[in-house]
Short mmCIF file of C-alpha atoms in Angstrom, two decimals:
data_model
loop_
_atom_site.label_atom_id
_atom_site.label_comp_id
_atom_site.label_asym_id
_atom_site.label_seq_id
_atom_site.Cartn_x
_atom_site.Cartn_y
_atom_site.Cartn_z
CA MET A 1 93.95 124.93 79.28
CA ASN A 2 96.05 127.48 80.32
CA PHE A 3 98.37 126.66 83.26
CA ILE A 4 99.73 129.95 83.77
CA GLU A 5 96.46 131.98 83.94
CA GLY A 6 95.73 129.03 86.07
CA GLU A 7 94.27 125.34 86.48
CA VAL A 8 92.44 123.30 89.38
CA LEU A 9 93.64 119.84 89.01
CA CYS A 10 92.03 117.15 91.15
CA ILE A 11 93.82 113.95 91.74
CA ASP A 12 93.20 110.64 93.66
CA LYS A 13 96.34 110.44 95.40
CA PRO A 14 97.86 107.26 95.89
CA LEU A 15 98.75 105.67 98.94
CA GLY A 16 102.26 106.51 100.03
CA TRP A 17 102.37 109.46 98.20
CA THR A 18 102.62 113.05 100.03
CA SER A 19 100.31 115.80 98.83
CA PHE A 20 103.91 117.57 98.23
CA ASP A 21 104.76 114.47 96.09
CA ALA A 22 101.47 114.99 93.94
CA VAL A 23 102.47 118.79 93.32
CA ALA A 24 106.22 118.00 92.86
CA ARG A 25 104.66 115.55 89.80
CA VAL A 26 102.69 118.25 88.37
CA ARG A 27 105.47 120.87 88.21
CA ASN A 28 107.92 118.59 86.91
CA ALA A 29 105.24 117.22 84.16
CA LEU A 30 104.20 121.33 83.67
CA THR A 31 108.38 122.49 83.07
CA ARG A 32 108.99 119.84 80.91
CA ARG A 33 106.17 120.80 78.50
CA LEU A 34 105.94 124.27 78.92
CA LYS A 35 109.68 124.47 78.40
CA ILE A 36 109.91 127.06 81.47
CA LYS A 37 112.27 126.50 84.66
CA LYS A 38 109.50 127.93 87.11
CA VAL A 39 105.66 127.25 87.63
CA LYS A 40 103.59 128.07 90.59
CA VAL A 41 101.83 124.93 91.74
CA GLY A 42 100.24 124.46 95.08
CA HIS A 43 97.61 121.91 96.76
CA ALA A 44 94.75 122.59 98.66
CA GLY A 45 94.50 120.65 102.07
CA THR A 46 97.24 117.88 103.11
CA LEU A 47 96.44 114.45 102.89
CA ASP A 48 98.79 112.56 104.81
CA PRO A 49 101.21 109.55 103.30
CA LEU A 50 98.86 106.52 104.48
CA ALA A 51 95.74 108.18 103.38
CA THR A 52 94.16 108.08 99.46
CA GLY A 53 91.71 110.14 97.51
CA VAL A 54 91.06 113.77 96.74
CA VAL A 55 93.81 116.43 96.49
CA ILE A 56 92.92 119.73 94.57
CA VAL A 57 96.30 121.10 93.09
CA CYS A 58 96.27 124.71 91.56
CA THR A 59 98.53 126.12 89.09
CA GLY A 60 99.72 129.69 87.91
CA ARG A 61 97.31 132.21 89.55
CA ALA A 62 94.76 129.82 90.62
CA THR A 63 96.91 129.15 93.38
CA LYS A 64 95.54 132.48 94.68
CA ARG A 65 91.97 130.39 95.01
CA ILE A 66 93.77 127.62 97.55
CA ASP A 67 92.31 129.16 100.57
CA LEU A 68 89.08 129.21 99.34
CA LEU A 69 89.05 125.83 98.20
CA GLN A 70 90.90 124.19 101.47
CA ALA A 71 88.21 125.88 103.22
CA GLY A 72 85.20 123.32 101.85
CA VAL A 73 83.49 120.49 103.81
CA LYS A 74 85.84 117.09 103.69
CA GLU A 75 84.27 113.75 103.42
CA TYR A 76 86.43 110.91 104.40
CA ILE A 77 85.88 107.14 104.61
CA ALA A 78 87.77 105.92 107.85
CA THR A 79 88.50 102.38 108.85
CA VAL A 80 89.18 102.50 112.77
CA ALA A 81 91.41 99.53 114.55
CA LEU A 82 89.77 99.06 117.98
CA GLY A 83 91.69 97.29 120.80
CA ALA A 84 94.94 98.65 120.49
CA THR A 85 96.72 102.49 120.41
CA THR A 86 99.68 103.42 118.54
CA PRO A 87 101.77 106.94 119.18
CA SER A 88 100.81 108.40 115.85
CA PHE A 89 97.33 107.25 116.33
CA ASP A 90 97.64 105.37 112.73
CA LEU A 91 99.74 102.96 111.09
CA GLU A 92 102.98 105.27 111.12
CA THR A 93 104.13 103.89 114.10
CA GLU A 94 104.36 100.84 116.30
CA ILE A 95 101.38 99.48 118.69
CA ASP A 96 102.13 100.49 122.05
CA ALA A 97 99.22 99.39 123.99
CA THR A 98 96.29 96.79 123.86
CA TYR A 99 92.96 96.68 125.41
CA PRO A 100 89.70 94.02 125.54
CA THR A 101 86.89 94.64 122.95
CA GLU A 102 84.59 92.01 124.34
CA HIS A 103 82.48 94.88 125.67
CA ILE A 104 81.97 96.63 122.51
CA THR A 105 78.58 96.09 120.91
CA GLU A 106 77.27 97.98 117.44
CA GLN A 107 74.82 99.83 119.90
CA LEU A 108 77.53 101.13 121.74
CA VAL A 109 79.04 101.98 118.86
CA ARG A 110 76.47 104.08 117.32
CA ASP A 111 75.71 106.00 120.84
CA THR A 112 79.48 106.94 120.92
CA LEU A 113 79.49 108.23 117.44
CA ALA A 114 76.48 110.53 117.93
CA LYS A 115 78.48 111.98 120.72
CA PHE A 116 81.14 113.09 118.24
CA THR A 117 78.73 115.18 115.85
CA GLY A 118 78.27 118.88 116.22
CA ARG A 119 81.23 121.35 117.51
CA ILE A 120 83.53 119.25 119.49
CA GLU A 121 86.92 119.79 120.90
CA GLN A 122 89.73 118.17 119.51
CA ILE A 123 94.08 117.98 120.10
CA PRO A 124 95.88 117.32 116.87
CA PRO A 125 98.25 114.43 116.67
CA SER A 126 101.68 115.23 118.24
CA TYR A 127 102.54 113.54 114.60
CA SER A 128 100.99 116.61 112.88
CA ALA A 129 102.28 119.74 111.23
CA VAL A 130 100.91 122.02 113.87
CA LYS A 131 103.72 124.28 114.85
CA VAL A 132 105.19 124.15 118.27
CA ASN A 133 107.54 127.06 119.61
CA GLY A 134 108.22 127.64 115.32
CA GLN A 135 108.82 123.82 115.24
CA ARG A 136 106.44 121.05 113.30
CA ALA A 137 105.11 118.92 116.18
CA TYR A 138 106.01 115.79 114.20
CA ASP A 139 109.76 116.68 114.38
CA LEU A 140 109.59 116.57 117.87
CA ALA A 141 107.64 113.55 118.28
CA ARG A 142 109.67 111.53 116.13
CA LYS A 143 112.58 112.74 118.38
CA GLY A 144 111.09 111.62 121.17
CA ARG A 145 110.20 114.72 122.67
CA GLU A 146 106.81 115.33 124.52
CA VAL A 147 104.58 117.54 122.79
CA GLU A 148 101.56 119.29 124.54
CA LEU A 149 99.17 121.04 121.86
CA LYS A 150 95.82 122.87 122.48
CA PRO A 151 92.45 121.65 121.79
CA LYS A 152 90.80 123.09 118.76
CA ILE A 153 87.20 123.58 117.96
CA LEU A 154 85.75 121.66 115.00
CA VAL A 155 82.45 120.64 113.60
CA ILE A 156 81.68 117.11 112.50
CA ASP A 157 78.63 117.33 110.31
CA GLU A 158 77.93 113.95 110.03
CA ILE A 159 79.28 110.26 111.02
CA GLU A 160 77.94 107.29 109.69
CA LEU A 161 78.48 103.43 110.71
CA LEU A 162 79.34 101.87 107.36
CA SER A 163 80.45 98.68 109.14
CA PHE A 164 81.04 97.15 112.54
CA SER A 165 82.91 94.37 114.24
CA PRO A 166 84.13 94.24 118.06
CA THR A 167 87.84 95.17 116.89
CA GLU A 168 87.10 97.27 113.61
CA ILE A 169 84.55 99.91 112.84
CA LYS A 170 84.49 101.75 109.33
CA ILE A 171 82.81 105.17 109.29
CA ARG A 172 81.78 108.08 106.84
CA VAL A 173 82.87 111.66 108.16
CA VAL A 174 81.84 114.81 106.98
CA CYS A 175 83.50 117.49 108.48
CA SER A 176 85.27 121.15 108.75
CA LYS A 177 88.59 122.09 107.88
CA GLY A 178 91.52 121.35 110.58
CA THR A 179 89.88 117.91 111.61
CA TYR A 180 92.40 115.23 112.05
CA ILE A 181 90.41 111.81 111.26
CA ARG A 182 93.54 110.09 113.27
CA ALA A 183 92.70 112.12 116.12
CA LEU A 184 89.11 111.21 116.07
CA ALA A 185 90.09 107.60 115.61
CA ARG A 186 91.86 108.19 118.58
CA ASP A 187 89.05 109.63 120.68
CA ILE A 188 86.38 107.42 119.34
CA GLY A 189 88.51 104.19 120.91
CA ALA A 190 88.85 106.05 124.10
CA ALA A 191 85.22 106.82 124.40
CA LEU A 192 84.52 103.20 123.53
CA GLY A 193 87.33 102.16 126.61
CA SER A 194 88.94 99.78 123.87
CA GLY A 195 91.36 102.50 122.48
CA GLY A 196 91.74 102.62 119.01
CA HIS A 197 93.60 104.03 115.74
CA LEU A 198 93.28 104.87 112.40
CA SER A 199 93.83 101.61 109.72
CA ALA A 200 92.81 103.10 106.21
CA LEU A 201 91.84 106.41 105.44
CA ARG A 202 89.94 107.89 102.28
CA ARG A 203 89.12 111.16 101.35
CA THR A 204 86.17 111.08 99.17
CA ARG A 205 85.20 115.13 99.10
CA VAL A 206 86.45 118.35 99.08
CA GLY A 207 83.72 121.23 99.11
CA ASP A 208 81.97 120.04 95.88
CA ILE A 209 84.86 117.97 94.02
CA THR A 210 84.72 114.22 94.62
CA LEU A 211 86.53 111.46 93.05
CA ASP A 212 84.45 111.28 90.63
CA ASP A 213 86.18 114.37 89.34
CA CYS A 214 89.52 112.98 89.87
CA LEU A 215 92.27 111.82 87.90
CA THR A 216 95.36 109.47 89.06
CA ILE A 217 98.84 110.82 89.06
CA ASP A 218 99.27 109.21 85.88
CA GLN A 219 96.33 110.50 84.09
CA THR A 220 96.90 114.00 85.01
CA ALA A 221 100.84 113.80 83.97
CA GLU A 222 99.34 112.13 80.77
CA LEU A 223 96.89 115.07 80.53
CA ILE A 224 99.61 117.87 80.53
CA ARG A 225 101.58 116.08 78.40
CA THR A 226 99.11 116.06 75.85
CA VAL A 227 96.00 118.45 76.18
CA VAL A 228 96.15 121.62 74.02
CA ILE A 229 97.72 124.34 75.92
CA GLU A 230 97.45 128.43 75.80
CA MET A 231 100.06 130.58 76.38
CA PRO A 232 100.12 134.03 77.75
CA GLU A 233 101.47 136.64 75.30
CA GLU A 234 104.66 137.52 77.19
CA ASN A 235 105.71 133.60 77.30
CA LYS A 236 105.28 133.19 73.64
CA ALA A 237 108.22 132.88 71.40
#
């Protein structure tokens, strides 16, 4: 492998890690193995710390492919808790309101999910990396500041109901770049008249890359430590 010329590493990001944590682990492993101070490493598509699954990490000249890679269609398995909302639309913040769920039936859920396929408008979460007057929205939200974000046009190709109960649904979502599954959980909960928030999320595909193509963080570090590495002429002793 030639990490300077560029490699694409597919990682199954664990719960609690940021995408930047994964990049840092790869960069540290590479600098130790290559015995150089700096190596270019970046990721294609951010995944929240409370989500797991496919993160693409590019090294060297392969970082030029990041925009193309992160533009690929994404697939997620999402668990949506019904009957309660949180300010962040997931488990990062505490429940701020509860609602009845007795009226929710499987058919109501199926009919509601159908309304979210195709081109939709979505307002990003306040707890997101979207910039507002040069500042990240999540920085403002965590300081208790009011954040108003403009809706974006997105494409939801598929939503499949995988399991149902009046207080929790699990769905498979195939969607375009820029879709916030937390915001989708919020909107589905609102449409059901019950409120909702994301309680678990796993990204299963980015473009043609699936979980079957991914290594764990530790396996990736071990690969870098043990694989035969090609070095560009200018880096050879």
